[in-house]
Coordinates of C-alpha atoms and ligand atoms in Angstrom, one line a residue:
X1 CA -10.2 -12.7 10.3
X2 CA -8.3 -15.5 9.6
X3 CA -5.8 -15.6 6.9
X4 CA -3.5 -17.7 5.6
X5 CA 0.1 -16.7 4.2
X6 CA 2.4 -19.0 1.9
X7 CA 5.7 -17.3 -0.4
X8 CA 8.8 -18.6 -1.3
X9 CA 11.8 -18.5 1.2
X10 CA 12.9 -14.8 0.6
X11 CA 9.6 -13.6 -0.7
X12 CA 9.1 -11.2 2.6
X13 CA 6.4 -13.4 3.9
X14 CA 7.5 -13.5 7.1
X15 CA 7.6 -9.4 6.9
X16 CA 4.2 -8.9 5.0
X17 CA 2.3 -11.2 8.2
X18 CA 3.8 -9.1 11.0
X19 CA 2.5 -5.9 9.2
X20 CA -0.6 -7.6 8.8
X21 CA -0.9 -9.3 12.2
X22 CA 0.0 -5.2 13.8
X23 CA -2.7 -3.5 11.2
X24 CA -5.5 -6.4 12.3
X25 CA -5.1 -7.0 15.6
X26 CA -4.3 -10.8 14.5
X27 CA -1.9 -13.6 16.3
X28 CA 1.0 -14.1 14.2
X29 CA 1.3 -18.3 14.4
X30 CA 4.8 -19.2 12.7
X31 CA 5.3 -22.6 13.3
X32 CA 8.8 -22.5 12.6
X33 CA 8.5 -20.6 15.7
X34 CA 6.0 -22.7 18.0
X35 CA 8.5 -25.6 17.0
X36 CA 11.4 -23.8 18.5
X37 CA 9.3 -23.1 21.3
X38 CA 8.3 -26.5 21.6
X39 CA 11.3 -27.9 21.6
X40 CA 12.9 -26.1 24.3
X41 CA 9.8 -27.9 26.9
X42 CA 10.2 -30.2 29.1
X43 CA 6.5 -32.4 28.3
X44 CA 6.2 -35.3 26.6
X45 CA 5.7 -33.5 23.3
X46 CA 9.1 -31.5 23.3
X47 CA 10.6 -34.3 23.9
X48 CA 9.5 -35.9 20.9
X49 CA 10.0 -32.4 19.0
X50 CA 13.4 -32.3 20.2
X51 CA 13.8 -35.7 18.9
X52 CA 13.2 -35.3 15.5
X53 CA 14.6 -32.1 14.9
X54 CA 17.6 -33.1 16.4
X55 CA 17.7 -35.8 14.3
X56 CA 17.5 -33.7 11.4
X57 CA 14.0 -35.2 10.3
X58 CA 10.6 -33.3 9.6
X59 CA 7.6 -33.0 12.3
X60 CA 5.0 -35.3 11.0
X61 CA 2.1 -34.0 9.5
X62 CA 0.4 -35.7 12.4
X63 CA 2.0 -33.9 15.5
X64 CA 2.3 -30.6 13.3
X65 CA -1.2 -30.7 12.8
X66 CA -2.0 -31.2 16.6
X67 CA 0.3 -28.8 17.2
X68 CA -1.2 -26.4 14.9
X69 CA -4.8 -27.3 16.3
X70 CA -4.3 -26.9 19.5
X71 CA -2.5 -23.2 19.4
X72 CA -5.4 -22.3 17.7
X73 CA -7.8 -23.5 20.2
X74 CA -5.8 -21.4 22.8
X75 CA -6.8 -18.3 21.0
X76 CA -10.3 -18.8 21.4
X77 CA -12.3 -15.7 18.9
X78 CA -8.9 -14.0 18.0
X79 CA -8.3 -13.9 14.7
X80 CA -4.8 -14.8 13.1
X81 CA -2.4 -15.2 10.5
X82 CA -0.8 -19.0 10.0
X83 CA 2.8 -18.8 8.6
X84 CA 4.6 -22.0 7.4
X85 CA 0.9 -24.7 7.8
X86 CA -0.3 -25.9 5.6
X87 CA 2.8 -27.2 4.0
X88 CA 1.3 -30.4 1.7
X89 CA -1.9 -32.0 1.0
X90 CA -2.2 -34.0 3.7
X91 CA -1.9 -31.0 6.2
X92 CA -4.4 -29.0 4.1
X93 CA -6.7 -31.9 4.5
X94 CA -6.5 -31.7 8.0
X95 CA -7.1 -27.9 8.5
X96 CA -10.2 -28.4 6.1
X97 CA -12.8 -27.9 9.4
X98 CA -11.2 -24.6 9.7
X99 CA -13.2 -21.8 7.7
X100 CA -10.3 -19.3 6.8
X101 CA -11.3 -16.0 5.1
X102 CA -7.9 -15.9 2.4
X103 CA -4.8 -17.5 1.3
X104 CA -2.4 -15.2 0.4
X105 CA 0.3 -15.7 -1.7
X106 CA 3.8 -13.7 -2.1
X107 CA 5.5 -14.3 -5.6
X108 CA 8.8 -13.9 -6.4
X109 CA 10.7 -15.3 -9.4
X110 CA 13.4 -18.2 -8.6
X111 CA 15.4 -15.8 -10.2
X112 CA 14.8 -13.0 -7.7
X113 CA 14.6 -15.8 -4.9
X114 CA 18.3 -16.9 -5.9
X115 CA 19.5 -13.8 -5.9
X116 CA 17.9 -12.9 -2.4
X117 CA 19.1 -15.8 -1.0
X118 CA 22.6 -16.1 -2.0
X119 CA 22.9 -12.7 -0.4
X120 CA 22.4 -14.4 2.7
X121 CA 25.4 -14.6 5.1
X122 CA 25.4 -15.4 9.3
X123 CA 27.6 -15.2 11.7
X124 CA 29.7 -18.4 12.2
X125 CA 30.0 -18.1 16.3
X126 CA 26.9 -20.5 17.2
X127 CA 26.5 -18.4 20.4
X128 CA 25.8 -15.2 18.5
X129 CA 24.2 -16.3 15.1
X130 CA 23.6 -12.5 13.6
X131 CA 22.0 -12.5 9.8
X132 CA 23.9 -10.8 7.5
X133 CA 22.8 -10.0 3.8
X134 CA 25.5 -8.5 1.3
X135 CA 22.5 -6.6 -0.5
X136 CA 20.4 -4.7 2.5
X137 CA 22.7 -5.6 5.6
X138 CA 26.6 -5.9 4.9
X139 CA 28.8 -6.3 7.8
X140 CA 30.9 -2.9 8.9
X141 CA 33.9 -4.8 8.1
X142 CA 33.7 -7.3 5.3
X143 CA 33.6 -10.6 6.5
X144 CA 33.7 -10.3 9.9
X145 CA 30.9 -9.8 12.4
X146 CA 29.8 -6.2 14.0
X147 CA 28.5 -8.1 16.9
X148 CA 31.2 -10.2 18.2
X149 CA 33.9 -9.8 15.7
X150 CA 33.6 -13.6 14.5
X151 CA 33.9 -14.6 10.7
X152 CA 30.8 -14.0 8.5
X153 CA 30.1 -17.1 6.6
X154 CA 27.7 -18.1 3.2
X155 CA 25.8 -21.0 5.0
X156 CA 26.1 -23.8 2.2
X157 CA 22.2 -23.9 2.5
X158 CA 22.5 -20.7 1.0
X159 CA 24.9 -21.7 -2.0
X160 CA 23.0 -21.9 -5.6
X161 CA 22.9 -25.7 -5.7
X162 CA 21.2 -25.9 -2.4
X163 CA 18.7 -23.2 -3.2
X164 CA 18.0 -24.5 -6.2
X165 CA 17.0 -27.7 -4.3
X166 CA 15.5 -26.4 -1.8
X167 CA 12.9 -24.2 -4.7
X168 CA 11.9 -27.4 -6.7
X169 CA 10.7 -29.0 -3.0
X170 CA 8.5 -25.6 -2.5
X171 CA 6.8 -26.0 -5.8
X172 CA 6.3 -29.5 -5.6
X173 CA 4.8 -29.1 -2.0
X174 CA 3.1 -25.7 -2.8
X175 CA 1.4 -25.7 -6.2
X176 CA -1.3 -28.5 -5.0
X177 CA -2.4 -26.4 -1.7
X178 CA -2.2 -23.2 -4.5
X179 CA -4.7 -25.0 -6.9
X180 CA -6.7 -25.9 -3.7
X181 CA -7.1 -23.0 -2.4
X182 CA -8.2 -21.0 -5.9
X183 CA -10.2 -23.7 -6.9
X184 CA -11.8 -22.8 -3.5
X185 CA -11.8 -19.0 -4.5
X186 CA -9.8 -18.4 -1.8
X187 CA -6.4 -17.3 -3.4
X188 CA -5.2 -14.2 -4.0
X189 CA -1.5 -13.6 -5.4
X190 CA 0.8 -10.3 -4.5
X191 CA 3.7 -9.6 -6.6
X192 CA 6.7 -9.7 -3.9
X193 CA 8.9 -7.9 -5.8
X194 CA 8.1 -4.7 -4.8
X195 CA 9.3 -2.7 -2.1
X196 CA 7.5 -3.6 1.2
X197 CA 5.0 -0.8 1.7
X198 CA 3.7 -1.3 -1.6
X199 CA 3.3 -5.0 -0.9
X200 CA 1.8 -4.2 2.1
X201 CA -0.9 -1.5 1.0
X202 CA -1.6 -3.9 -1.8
X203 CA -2.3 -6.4 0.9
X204 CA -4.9 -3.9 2.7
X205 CA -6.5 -3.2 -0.1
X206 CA -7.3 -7.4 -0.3
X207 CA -8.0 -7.8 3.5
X208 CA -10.1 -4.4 3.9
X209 CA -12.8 -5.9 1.7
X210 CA -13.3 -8.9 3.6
X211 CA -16.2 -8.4 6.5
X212 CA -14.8 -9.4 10.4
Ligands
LIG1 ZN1 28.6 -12.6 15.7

């Protein structure tokens, strides 16, 4: 099976494919991941990788793409689920010579996305780095961190304006691989607001009828 998984940040995506990759036997391919990997290599291509995130600048949809392609190749007849590709037109373009069985999609309001975001909070010693949320995951002691003791800190990525921003991109990248894909008949949408078994089992109920 091969499925494709695209939410909001904070919609749970990220939780919702590791159920799904355990439940089907799939690889989990997060390419926020394979980038981190990436970057730590010493080849020609992590040094590029390392380059331009370093620099603060996007992969190109080129390299992503080649990236992408090639961890799939490595899997040979496994299935999977792809987390974070494609991310625009150009990459969906690309990916077009790969049959995929359904595009799922996690919604959540911006609303709820605010709110779920702004509740975000990390730990300010580098070295350390734990997530913090002041909803599901408060520190023992406010403000300070139950790992190392450091200070607990709103990251300003996570401040309104900066969410705000960071939504309008996501829609403007996202709606045009959306229509794509249900133009396709490929799309199916999953209320994310739920709690996450009930995502989930709504989710099985979608992937169950497809034949692999
Ligand atoms: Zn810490």
């Amino acid at each position: 099976m091969k499925v494709l998984i695209f939410g909001k940040q904070a919609s749970g995506k990220g939780t919702q494919a590791k159920l799904i990759a355990e439940k089907y036997r799939l690889v989990h391919i997060a390419t926020g991941d394979i980038f981190r990997e990436i970057r730590k290599e010493d080849s020609e291509l992590g040094k590029k990788v390392r380059a331009l995130i370093d620099g603060g600048k996007l992969v190109p949809d080129d390299v992503t793409t080649e990236i992408v392609m090639a961890k799939l190749k490595s899997l040979g007849k496994k299935g999977f689920i792809l987390d974070g590709y494609p991310r625009n037109l150009t990459q969906v373009k690309a990916f077009e010579k790969i049959p995929i069985d359904i595009a799922l999609l996690i919604e959540i309001s911006d609303a709820e996305a605010v709110k779920r975001m702004s509740a975000r909070r990390i730990c300010n010693n580098s070295k350390c780095g734990e997530i913090y949320n002041t909803l599901v995951k408060k520190p023992k002691q406010e403000g300070k961190c139950d790992k190392c003791g450091s200070s607990v800190i709103q990251r300003d990525d996570d401040k309104p304006e900066s969410i705000k921003k960071r939504l309008e991109t996501y829609r403007r990248e996202t709606a045009p691989i959306m229509e794509f894909y249900k133009k396709k008949g490929l799309l199916k949408e999953v209320d994310g607001t739920r709690p996450i078994e009930s995502i989930f089992r709504e989710i099985r109920g979608i992937l169950d009828k497809i034949k692999h």
